[in-house]
Structures are given as structure tokens and as C-alpha cells.
Tab-separated table of C-alpha atoms in Angstrom:
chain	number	residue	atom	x	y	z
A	10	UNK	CA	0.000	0.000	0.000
A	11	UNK	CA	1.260	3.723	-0.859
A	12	UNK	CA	1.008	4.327	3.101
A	13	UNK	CA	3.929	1.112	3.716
A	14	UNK	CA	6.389	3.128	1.123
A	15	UNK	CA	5.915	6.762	2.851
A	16	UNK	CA	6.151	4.843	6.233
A	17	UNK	CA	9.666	3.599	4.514
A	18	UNK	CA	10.466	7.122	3.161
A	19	UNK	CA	9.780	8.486	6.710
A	20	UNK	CA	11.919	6.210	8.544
A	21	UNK	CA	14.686	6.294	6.379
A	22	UNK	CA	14.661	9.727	6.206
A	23	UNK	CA	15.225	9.652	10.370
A	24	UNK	CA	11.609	11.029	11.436
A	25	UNK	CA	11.132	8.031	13.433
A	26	UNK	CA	14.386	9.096	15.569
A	27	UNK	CA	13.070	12.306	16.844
A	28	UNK	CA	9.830	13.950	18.104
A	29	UNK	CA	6.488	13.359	15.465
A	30	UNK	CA	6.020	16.424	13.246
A	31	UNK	CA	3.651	17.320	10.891
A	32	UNK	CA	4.061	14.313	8.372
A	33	UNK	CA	3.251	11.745	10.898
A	34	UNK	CA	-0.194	12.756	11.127
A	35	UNK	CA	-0.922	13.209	7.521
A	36	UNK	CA	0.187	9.579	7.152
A	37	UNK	CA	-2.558	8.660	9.744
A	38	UNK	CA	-5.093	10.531	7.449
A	39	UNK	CA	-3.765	8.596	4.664
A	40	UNK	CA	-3.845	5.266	5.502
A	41	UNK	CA	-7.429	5.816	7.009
A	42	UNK	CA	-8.407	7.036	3.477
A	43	UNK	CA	-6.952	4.272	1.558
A	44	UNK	CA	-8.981	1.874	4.491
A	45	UNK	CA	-12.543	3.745	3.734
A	46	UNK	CA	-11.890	4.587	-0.334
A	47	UNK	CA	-9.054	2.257	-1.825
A	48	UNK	CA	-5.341	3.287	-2.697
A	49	UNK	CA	-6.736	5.097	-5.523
A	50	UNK	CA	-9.230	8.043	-3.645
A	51	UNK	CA	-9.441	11.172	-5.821
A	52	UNK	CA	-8.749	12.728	-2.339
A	53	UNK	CA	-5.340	11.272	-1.601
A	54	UNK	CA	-3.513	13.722	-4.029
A	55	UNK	CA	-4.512	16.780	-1.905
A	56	UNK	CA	-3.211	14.959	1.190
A	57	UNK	CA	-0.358	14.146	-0.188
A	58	UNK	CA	0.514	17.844	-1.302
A	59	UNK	CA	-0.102	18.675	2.460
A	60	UNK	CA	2.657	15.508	3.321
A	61	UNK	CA	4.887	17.003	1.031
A	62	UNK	CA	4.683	20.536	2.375
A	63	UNK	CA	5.308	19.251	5.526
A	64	UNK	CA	8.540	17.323	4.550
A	65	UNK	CA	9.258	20.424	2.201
A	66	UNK	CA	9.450	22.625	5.145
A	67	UNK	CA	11.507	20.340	6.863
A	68	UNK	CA	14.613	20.582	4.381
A	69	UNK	CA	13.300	16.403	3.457
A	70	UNK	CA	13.364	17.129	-0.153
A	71	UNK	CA	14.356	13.818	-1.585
A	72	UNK	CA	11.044	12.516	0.586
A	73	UNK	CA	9.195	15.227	-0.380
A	74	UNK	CA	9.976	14.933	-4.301
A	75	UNK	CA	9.004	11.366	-4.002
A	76	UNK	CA	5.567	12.128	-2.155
A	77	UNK	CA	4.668	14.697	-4.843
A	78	UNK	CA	5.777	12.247	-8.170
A	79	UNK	CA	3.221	9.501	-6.603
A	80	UNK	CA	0.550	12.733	-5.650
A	81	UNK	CA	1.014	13.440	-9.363
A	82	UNK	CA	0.672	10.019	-10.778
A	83	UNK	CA	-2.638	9.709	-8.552
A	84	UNK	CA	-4.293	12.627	-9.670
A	85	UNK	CA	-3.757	12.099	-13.387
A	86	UNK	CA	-5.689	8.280	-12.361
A	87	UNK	CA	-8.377	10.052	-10.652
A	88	UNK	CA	-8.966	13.305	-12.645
A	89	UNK	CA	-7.394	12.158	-15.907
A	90	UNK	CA	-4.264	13.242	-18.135
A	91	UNK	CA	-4.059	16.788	-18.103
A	92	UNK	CA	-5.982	17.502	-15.280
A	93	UNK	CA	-5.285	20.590	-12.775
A	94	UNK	CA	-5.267	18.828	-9.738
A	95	UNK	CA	-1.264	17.686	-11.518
A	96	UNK	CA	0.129	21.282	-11.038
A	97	UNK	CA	0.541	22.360	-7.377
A	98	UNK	CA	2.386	18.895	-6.739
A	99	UNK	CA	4.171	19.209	-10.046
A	100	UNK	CA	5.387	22.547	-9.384
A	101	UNK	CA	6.313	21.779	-5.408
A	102	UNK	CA	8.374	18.057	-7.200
A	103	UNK	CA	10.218	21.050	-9.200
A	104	UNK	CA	10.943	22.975	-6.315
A	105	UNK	CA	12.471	20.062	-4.359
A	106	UNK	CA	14.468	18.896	-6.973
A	107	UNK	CA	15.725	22.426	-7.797
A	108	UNK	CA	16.657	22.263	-3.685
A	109	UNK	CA	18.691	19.002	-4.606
A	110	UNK	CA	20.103	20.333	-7.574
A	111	UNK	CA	18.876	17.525	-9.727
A	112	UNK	CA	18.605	19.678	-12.548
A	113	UNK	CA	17.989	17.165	-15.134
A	114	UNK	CA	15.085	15.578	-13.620
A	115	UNK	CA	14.101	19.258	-12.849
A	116	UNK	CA	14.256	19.881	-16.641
A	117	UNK	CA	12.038	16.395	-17.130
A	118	UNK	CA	9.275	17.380	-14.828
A	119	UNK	CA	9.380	21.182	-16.228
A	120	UNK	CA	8.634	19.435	-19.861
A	121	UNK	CA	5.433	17.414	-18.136
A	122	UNK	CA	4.791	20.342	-16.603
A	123	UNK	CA	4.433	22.347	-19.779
A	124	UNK	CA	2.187	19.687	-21.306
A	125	UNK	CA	-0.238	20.137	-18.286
A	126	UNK	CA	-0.346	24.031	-18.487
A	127	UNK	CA	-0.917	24.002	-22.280
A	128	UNK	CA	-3.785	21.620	-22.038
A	129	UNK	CA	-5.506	22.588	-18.715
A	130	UNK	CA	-4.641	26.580	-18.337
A	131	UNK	CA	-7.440	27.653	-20.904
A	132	UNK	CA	-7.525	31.176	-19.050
A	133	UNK	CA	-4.874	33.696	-20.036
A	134	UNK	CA	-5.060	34.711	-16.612
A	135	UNK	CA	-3.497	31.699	-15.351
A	136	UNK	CA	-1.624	30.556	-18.645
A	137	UNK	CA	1.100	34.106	-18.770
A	138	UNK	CA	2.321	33.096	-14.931
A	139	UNK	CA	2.983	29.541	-16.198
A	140	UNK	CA	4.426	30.699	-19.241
A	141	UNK	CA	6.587	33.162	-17.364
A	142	UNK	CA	8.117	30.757	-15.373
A	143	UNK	CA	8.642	28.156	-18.044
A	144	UNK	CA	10.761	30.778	-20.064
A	145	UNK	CA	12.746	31.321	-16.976
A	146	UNK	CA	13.446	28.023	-16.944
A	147	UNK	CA	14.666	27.387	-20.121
A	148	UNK	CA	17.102	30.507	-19.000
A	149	UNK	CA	18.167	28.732	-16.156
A	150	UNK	CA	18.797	25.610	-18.265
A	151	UNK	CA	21.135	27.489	-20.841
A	152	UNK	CA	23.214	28.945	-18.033
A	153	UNK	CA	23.469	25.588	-16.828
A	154	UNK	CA	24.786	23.933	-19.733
A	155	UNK	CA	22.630	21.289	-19.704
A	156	UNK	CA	22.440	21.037	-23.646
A	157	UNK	CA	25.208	20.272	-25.702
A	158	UNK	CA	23.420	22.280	-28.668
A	159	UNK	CA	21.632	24.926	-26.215
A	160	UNK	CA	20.588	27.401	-28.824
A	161	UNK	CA	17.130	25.923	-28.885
A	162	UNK	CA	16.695	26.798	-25.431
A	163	UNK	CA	17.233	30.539	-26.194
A	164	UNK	CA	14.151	30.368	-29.061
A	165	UNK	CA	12.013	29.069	-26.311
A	166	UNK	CA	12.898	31.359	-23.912
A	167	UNK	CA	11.909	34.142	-26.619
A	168	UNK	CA	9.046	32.248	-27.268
A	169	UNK	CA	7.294	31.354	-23.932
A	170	UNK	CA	8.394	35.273	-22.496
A	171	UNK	CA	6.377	36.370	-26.429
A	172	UNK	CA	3.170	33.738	-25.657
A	173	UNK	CA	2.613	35.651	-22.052
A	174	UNK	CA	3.101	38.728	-23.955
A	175	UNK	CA	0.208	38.539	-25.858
A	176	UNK	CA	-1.604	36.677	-23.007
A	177	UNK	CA	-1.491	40.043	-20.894
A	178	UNK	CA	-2.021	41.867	-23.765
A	179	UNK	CA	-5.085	40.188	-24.526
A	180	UNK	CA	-6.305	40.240	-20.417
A	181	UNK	CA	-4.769	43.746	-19.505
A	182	UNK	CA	-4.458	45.909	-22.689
A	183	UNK	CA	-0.947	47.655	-24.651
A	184	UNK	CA	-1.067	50.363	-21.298
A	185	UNK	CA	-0.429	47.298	-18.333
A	186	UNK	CA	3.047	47.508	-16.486
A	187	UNK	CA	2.769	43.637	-16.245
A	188	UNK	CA	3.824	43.896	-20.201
A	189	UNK	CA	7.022	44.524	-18.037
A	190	UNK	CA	8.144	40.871	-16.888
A	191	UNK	CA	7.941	39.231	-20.956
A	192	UNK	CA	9.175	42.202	-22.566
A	193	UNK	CA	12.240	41.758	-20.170
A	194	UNK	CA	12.213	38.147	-20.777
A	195	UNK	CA	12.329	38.585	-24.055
A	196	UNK	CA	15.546	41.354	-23.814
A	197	UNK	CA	17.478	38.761	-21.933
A	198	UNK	CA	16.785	36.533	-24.372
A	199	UNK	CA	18.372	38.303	-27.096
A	200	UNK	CA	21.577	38.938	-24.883
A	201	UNK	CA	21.951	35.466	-24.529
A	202	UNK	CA	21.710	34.988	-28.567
A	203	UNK	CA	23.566	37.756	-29.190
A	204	UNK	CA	26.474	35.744	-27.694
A	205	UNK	CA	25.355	32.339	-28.201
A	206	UNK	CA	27.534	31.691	-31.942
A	207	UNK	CA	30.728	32.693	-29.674
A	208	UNK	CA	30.561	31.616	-26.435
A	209	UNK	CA	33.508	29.779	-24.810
A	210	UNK	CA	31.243	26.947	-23.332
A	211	UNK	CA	27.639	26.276	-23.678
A	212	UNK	CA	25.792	28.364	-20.868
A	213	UNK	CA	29.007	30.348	-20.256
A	214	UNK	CA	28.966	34.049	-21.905
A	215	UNK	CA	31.939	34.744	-23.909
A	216	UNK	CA	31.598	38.868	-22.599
A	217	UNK	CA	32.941	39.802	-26.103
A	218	UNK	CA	30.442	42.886	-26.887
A	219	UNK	CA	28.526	41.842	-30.505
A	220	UNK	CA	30.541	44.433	-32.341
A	221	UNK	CA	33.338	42.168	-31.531
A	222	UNK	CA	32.640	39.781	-33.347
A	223	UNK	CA	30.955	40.930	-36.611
A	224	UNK	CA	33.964	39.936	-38.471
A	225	UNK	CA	33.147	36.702	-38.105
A	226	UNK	CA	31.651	34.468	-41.127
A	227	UNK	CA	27.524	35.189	-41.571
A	228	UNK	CA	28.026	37.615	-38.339
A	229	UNK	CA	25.815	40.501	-40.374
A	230	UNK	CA	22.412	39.068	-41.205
A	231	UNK	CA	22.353	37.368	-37.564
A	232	UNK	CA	23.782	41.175	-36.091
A	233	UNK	CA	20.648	42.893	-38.077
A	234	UNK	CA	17.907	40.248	-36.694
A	235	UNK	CA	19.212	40.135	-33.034
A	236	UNK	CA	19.672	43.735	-32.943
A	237	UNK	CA	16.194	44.945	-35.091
A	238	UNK	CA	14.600	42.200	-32.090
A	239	UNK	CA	16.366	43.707	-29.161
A	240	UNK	CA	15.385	47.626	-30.385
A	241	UNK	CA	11.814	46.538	-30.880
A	242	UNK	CA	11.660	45.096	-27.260
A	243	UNK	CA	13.326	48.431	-25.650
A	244	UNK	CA	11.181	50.533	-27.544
A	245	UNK	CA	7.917	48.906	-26.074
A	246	UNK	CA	9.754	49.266	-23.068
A	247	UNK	CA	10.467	52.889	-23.487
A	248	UNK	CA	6.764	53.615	-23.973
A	249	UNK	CA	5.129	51.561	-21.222
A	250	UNK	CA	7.739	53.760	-18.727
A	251	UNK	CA	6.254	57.092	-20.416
A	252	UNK	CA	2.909	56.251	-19.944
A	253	UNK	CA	3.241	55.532	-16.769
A	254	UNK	CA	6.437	58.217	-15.796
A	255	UNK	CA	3.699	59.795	-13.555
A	256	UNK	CA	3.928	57.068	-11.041
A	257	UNK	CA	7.657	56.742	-11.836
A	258	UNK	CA	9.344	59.861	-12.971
A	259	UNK	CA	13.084	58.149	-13.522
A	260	UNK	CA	11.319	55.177	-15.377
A	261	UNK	CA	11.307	56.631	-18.985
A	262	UNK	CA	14.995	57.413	-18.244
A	263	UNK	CA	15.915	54.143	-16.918
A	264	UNK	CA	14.290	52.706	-20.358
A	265	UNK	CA	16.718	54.830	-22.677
A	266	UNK	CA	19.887	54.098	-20.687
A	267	UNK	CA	18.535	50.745	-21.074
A	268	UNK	CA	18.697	51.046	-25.500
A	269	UNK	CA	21.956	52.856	-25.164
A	270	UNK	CA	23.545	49.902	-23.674
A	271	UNK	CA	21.718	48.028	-26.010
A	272	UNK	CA	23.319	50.470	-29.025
A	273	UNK	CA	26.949	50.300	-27.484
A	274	UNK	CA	27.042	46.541	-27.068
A	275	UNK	CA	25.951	46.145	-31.147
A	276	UNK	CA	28.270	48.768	-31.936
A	277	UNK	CA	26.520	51.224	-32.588
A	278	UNK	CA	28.333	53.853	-30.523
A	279	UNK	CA	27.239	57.347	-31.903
A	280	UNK	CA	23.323	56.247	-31.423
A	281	UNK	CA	24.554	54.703	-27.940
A	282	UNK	CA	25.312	58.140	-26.264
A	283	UNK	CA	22.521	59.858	-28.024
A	284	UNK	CA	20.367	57.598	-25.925
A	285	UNK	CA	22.518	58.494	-22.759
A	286	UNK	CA	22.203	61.826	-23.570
A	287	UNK	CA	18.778	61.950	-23.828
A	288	UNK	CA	18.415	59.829	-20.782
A	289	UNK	CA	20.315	62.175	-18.650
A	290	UNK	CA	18.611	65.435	-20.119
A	291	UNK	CA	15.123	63.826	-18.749
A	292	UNK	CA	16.430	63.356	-15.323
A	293	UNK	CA	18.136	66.710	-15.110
A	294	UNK	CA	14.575	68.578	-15.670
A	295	UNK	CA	14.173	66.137	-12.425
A	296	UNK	CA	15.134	67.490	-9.069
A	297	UNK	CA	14.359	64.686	-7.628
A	298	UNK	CA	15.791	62.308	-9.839
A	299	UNK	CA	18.943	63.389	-9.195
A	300	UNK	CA	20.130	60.190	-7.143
A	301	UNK	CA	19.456	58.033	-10.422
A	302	UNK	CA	21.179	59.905	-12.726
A	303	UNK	CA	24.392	59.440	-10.453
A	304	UNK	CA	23.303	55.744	-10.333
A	305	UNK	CA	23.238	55.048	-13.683
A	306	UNK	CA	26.200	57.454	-15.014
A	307	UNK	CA	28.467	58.724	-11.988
A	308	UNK	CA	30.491	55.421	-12.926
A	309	UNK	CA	31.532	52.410	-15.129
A	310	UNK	CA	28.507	49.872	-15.562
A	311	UNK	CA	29.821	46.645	-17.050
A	312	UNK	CA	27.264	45.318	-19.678
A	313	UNK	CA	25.299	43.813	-20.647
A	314	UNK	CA	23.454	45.476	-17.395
A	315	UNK	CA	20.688	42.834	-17.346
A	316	UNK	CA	19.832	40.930	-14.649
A	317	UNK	CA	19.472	37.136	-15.364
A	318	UNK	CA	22.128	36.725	-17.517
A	319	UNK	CA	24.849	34.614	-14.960
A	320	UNK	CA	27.236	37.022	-15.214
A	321	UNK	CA	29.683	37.868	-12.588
A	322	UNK	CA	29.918	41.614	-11.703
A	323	UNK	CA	33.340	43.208	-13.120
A	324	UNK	CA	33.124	46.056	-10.691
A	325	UNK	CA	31.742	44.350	-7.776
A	326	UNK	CA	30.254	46.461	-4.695
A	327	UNK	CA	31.879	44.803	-1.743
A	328	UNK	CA	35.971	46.656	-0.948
A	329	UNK	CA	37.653	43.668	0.157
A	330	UNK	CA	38.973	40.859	-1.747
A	331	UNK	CA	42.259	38.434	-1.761
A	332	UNK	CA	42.360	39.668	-5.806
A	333	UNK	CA	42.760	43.389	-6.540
A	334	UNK	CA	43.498	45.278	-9.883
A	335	UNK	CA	43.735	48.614	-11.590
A	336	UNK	CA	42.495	49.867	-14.296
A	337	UNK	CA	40.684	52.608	-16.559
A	338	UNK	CA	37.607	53.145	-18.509
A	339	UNK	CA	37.771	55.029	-21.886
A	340	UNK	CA	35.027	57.322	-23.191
A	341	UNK	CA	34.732	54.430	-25.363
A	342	UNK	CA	33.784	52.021	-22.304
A	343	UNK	CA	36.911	49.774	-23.219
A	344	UNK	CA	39.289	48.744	-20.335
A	345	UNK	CA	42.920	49.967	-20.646
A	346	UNK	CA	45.797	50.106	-18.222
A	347	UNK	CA	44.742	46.935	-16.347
A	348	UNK	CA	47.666	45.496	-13.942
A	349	UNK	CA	47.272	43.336	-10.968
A	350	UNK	CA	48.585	45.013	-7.702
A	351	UNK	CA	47.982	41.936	-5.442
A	352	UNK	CA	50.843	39.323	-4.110
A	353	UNK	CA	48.110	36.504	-3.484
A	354	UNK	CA	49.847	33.591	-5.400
A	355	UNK	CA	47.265	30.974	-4.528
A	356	UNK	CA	44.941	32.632	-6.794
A	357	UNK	CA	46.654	32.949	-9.788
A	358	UNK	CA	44.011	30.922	-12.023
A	359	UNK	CA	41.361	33.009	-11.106
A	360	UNK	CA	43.418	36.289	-11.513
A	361	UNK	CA	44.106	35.306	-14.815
A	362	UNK	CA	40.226	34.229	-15.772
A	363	UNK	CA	39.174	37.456	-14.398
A	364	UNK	CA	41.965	39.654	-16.254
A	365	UNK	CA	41.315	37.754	-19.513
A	366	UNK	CA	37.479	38.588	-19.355
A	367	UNK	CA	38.239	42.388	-18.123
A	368	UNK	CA	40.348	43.048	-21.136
A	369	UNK	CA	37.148	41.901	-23.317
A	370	UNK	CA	34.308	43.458	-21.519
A	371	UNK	CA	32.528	46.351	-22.513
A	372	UNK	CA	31.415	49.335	-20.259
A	373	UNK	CA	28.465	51.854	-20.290
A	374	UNK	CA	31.341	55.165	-19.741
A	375	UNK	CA	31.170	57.372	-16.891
A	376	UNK	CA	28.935	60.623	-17.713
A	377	UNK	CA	30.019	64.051	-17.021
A	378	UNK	CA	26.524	64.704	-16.050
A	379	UNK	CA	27.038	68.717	-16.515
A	380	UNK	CA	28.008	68.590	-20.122
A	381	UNK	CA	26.316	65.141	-20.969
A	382	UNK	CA	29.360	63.750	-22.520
A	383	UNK	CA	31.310	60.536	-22.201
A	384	UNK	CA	34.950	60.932	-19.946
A	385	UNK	CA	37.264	58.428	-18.893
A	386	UNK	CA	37.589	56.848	-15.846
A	387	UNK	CA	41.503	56.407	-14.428
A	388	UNK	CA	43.071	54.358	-11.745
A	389	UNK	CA	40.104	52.190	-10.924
A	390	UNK	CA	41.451	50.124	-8.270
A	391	UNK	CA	38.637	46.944	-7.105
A	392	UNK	CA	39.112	44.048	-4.970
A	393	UNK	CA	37.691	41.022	-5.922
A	394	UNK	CA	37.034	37.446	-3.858
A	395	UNK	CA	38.317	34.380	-5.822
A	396	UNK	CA	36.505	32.695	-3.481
A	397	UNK	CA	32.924	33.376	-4.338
């Protein structure tokens, strides 16, 4: 009986050893369940979401996971295939196997997962969350590395962040802030294909800016199709913030530094500080704003500035570290001068790594923000941890 394995998951799991919690009880339920309704009782999913919340709690995720995968398998008996009594223990399996770090099986139940949501979620209302999170998985999974050909992850990030996109669209209408969440789905989806063709290691960004590389062989169509994409997303961007810029004054600004960045890491330099430019002119006529425009241009901002993407910050904001270096920032957001000052032998590899990727990266300048242009930044000197 499905109460005899739990009892084994329990004891092996040391609950027997110490004082009766939560899960003990919830067994009792059980087992009088399968006694009045047989091992099969439409209600023994729900009871065994409660069991696994329970062991959840606990830290017990390998006996939670394996309470939730039988919950699961119950349901779709009881309630059939695709029914929606699957996706609260589907999505609390996930969680405990994302606890473990079993990120493969993670990826398997994310795939039944999917084929749940797109059959039962007939209500956009419920169907943008799940595609939300399903495109942030398929993130996760490229910065893993699980796929030795992960491009294909990428197009479904796109695609899952562009399917909630019209879901809110259709629920909330072209004026609704929660446009916000796929439209920046969909941005950090074309940073990650923007450096997908020339990354070191699947998952692992190369931090070559795209102008970089547009030497390379077929480089130009795939620069004008990422880039077009990536312009069209920042743009929709741009105009949610100014119809809402009454709420928040800074947001329209926040949006353009956004598409300079955007600009500078294609290339496109000259159009790149226009945007800056502008950006910084709205938040002078700001008073208030003030505090963001030293934010976003009283220093060096390593790009891409995304969050999401798994990268590393070059100019972390913690002053100690076994690693330290010096260096400058041109107008041009390129790193020059760049020497390590530290005696720390034991950390040579990682001094090296980070040095290598320093020369490549590409900055968003410091501003003067009196004159609006681009300066220099000298003798930049940043600690960094090797052990983090």
C-alpha cells in the first residue's frame, strides 16, 4: 500500500528518531483514506501535497519529491491526463528537486509540466504566470549547460516570455506595467543569442560585446535580426515607462539608458550616447531624480546590465577581496591600463580568468553629467574574492 512506502520514506529519512512532526499525522489521514476509499481516492492527491509541504518545510526534499511524483501520478488516475489537480504537486516536485540540484530531472518534470499548463490553463489569466516561469526556466537551463546544442533553449525562452506577452495583452491591454516581466524576458533573451555563436562553453557568456565579433563568417544578417529584435523590445519598453512616468518619474529614463547599452554593445556607438544623452537630459529637468542619474552614469557599468544573464559583476560592490586590480575606462567604455597590484599567489588561475574577461568586456562610460558627454575613468582600483 502507498502508506507502507511513505512509512519507509519516513523512517529512512530519520523522522522516526526524533519527536512526530507534521508528516506523521498526515500519514494517519492517509492510511485511514486508503482503508474507507481504496489506494486510488481522488482525495489522496490533496493529502499528499499537504505531506509534502510538511517534509518540504523540513529541508526532506528527496522525501518530499518522491511524495509529490506519486501525488502526481494519482491525480492524473483520478482526474485524468491533463488535469489541474497535476500542477501544485508538479510545481512543489520542481521545487524540491531544484533544492537538490537535480537539474535534469528538474528539466524532465518542467517538460510534463508544460504539457499540463498548455492543455488545462485555458484562461490567459493563469496561462502568462505559467508561461513566465517556463521561459525562466529554459534561462536557467542554458546557463546551466545542460544542452550540448543549447541554442534551442534561447528560441524558447523568446518564445514562452512572447506567448505571455500577448496573453497580458489580450487580459490587460498595450497600457499594463505587467507587459514589463515578458518584454524583459524577451531582452534577456536576445543577450543570450547575441552571444550564443561565440561563447567559450555552452551556458558560459563569452563577454565579447557583438561588435566584436561581426567579423566573423555570416556575423551581419544574424547582427541585423538580433539587434532589429532587441530595439523593438526596448522601444515597447520605453513607452510603457512614459505612460506611466507619472507614477515613476526616472522610469522613462531608466528605459533609454537601457537602449543605449543596447546600441553600445551592437556597436553602434554614436546612437549609444545619443540615448545616454537623452536619458540624462530627462532626469536633469528632475530634481528629484537626481540620485538616479548618479546611479546610472556617476560610474563604469559593465554590460550587458541585465539581470538574469549569470554574469559575474566586473566592478563588484563589496571593498575587500584576496584579488585586486587597476584599471581605466575610456570614453569608449573599453578597459585599458589593467595590472594586478595583489601578491596573493594561490589565486593565480582566477586572476588570470578574471583579467582575460576584463580586457574583453565592454562598459556603459562614466557621464560628465554637466556637459552630458562621455569621460574616462583612471586608476580604478577593485578588490575582488576568488573565493565566491
Amino acid at each position: 500500500m502507498i502508506t507502507l512506502r511513505l512509512q519507509a520514506l519516513l523512517i529512512t529519512g530519520s523522522l522516526l528518531a526524533g519527536p512526530l512532526v507534521a508528516g506523521q499525522q498526515h500519514l494517519e489521514d492517509i492510511a485511514l483514506l486508503e482503508s474507507e476509499h481504496g489506494a486510488y481516492s481522488p482525495v489522496l492527491p490533496e493529502r499528499l501535497l499537504s505531506l509534502g509541504l510538511a517534509l518540504q518545510e523540513e529541508g526532506r526534499h528527496g522525501e518530499a519529491a518522491a511524495v509529490f511524483k506519486r501525488g502526481t501520478h494519482l491525480a492524473r488516475v483520478s482526474n485524468g491526463l491533463y488535469s489541474t489537480e497535476q500542477l501544485p504537486l508538479l510545481e512543489s516536485e520542481i521545487r524540491s528537486l531544484h533544492a537538490l540540484a537535480d537539474y535534469r530531472a528538474v528539466d524532465d518534470r518542467q517538460r510534463y509540466l508544460f504539457r499540463v499548463q498548455e492543455r488545462a490553463l485555458a484562461d490567459p489569466r493563469q496561462r502568462a504566470p505559467a508561461l513566465l516561469q517556463q521561459a525562466d526556466w529554459q534561462r536557467q537551463a542554458y546557463l546551466l549547460g545542460l544542452d550540448e546544442e543549447p541554442g534551442q533553449r534561447l528560441l524558447q525562452m523568446w518564445e514562452f516570455n512572447r506567448l505571455a506577452l500577448n496573453d497580458i495583452l489580450e487580459v490587460e491591454g498595450e497600457r499594463s506595467l505587467g507587459l514589463l516581466p515578458p518584454l524583459e524576458g524577451m531582452l534577456q533573451a536576445q543577450y543570450l543569442i547575441s552571444d550564443l555563436q561565440w561563447q567559450e562553453s555552452p551556458g558560459a557568456s563569452s563577454n565579447h560585446s557583438f561588435a566584436q565579433r561581426t567579423s566573423l563568417p555570416h556575423a551581419g544578417s544574424y547582427r541585423k535580426d538580433n539587434y532589429k529584435k532587441g530595439l523593438a523590445v526596448l522601444r515597447a519598453i520605453y513607452d510603457l515607462q512614459r505612460i506611466h512616468s507619472d507614477s515613476d518619474p526616472a522610469g522613462p529614463a531608466r528605459a533609454l539608458t537601457m537602449l543605449g547599452d543596447w546600441m553600445l554593445w551592437h556597436g553602434e556607438r554614436e546612437e549609444a550616447v545619443a540615448a545616454y544623452q537623452e536619458a540624462i537630459g530627462e532626469l536633469a529637468a528632475n530634481a528629484d531624480a537626481q540620485p538616479v542619474a548618479r546611479e546610472l552614469f556617476a560610474d563604469p557599468v559593465a554590460l550587458p546590465a541585465v539581470t538574469g544573464l549569470g554574469e559575474q559583476g566586473l566592478l563588484p560592490d563589496g571593498e575587500s577581496g584576496d584579488i585586486l586590480l587597476e584599471f581605466a575606462v575610456t570614453a569608449e567604455g573599453k578597459v585599458a591600463h589593467l595590472n594586478r597590484i595583489d601578491d596573493n599567489s594561490e589565486a593565480n588561475g582566477f586572476a588570470n580568468r578574471l583579467m582575460r574577461k576584463l580586457r574583453r568586456a565592454l562598459f556603459r562610460p562614466r557621464f560628465d553629467l554637466e556637459t552630458g558627454k562621455p569621460v574616462a575613468t583612471d586608476n580604478l582600483t577593485v578588490a575582488y574574492d576568488s573565493k565566491l
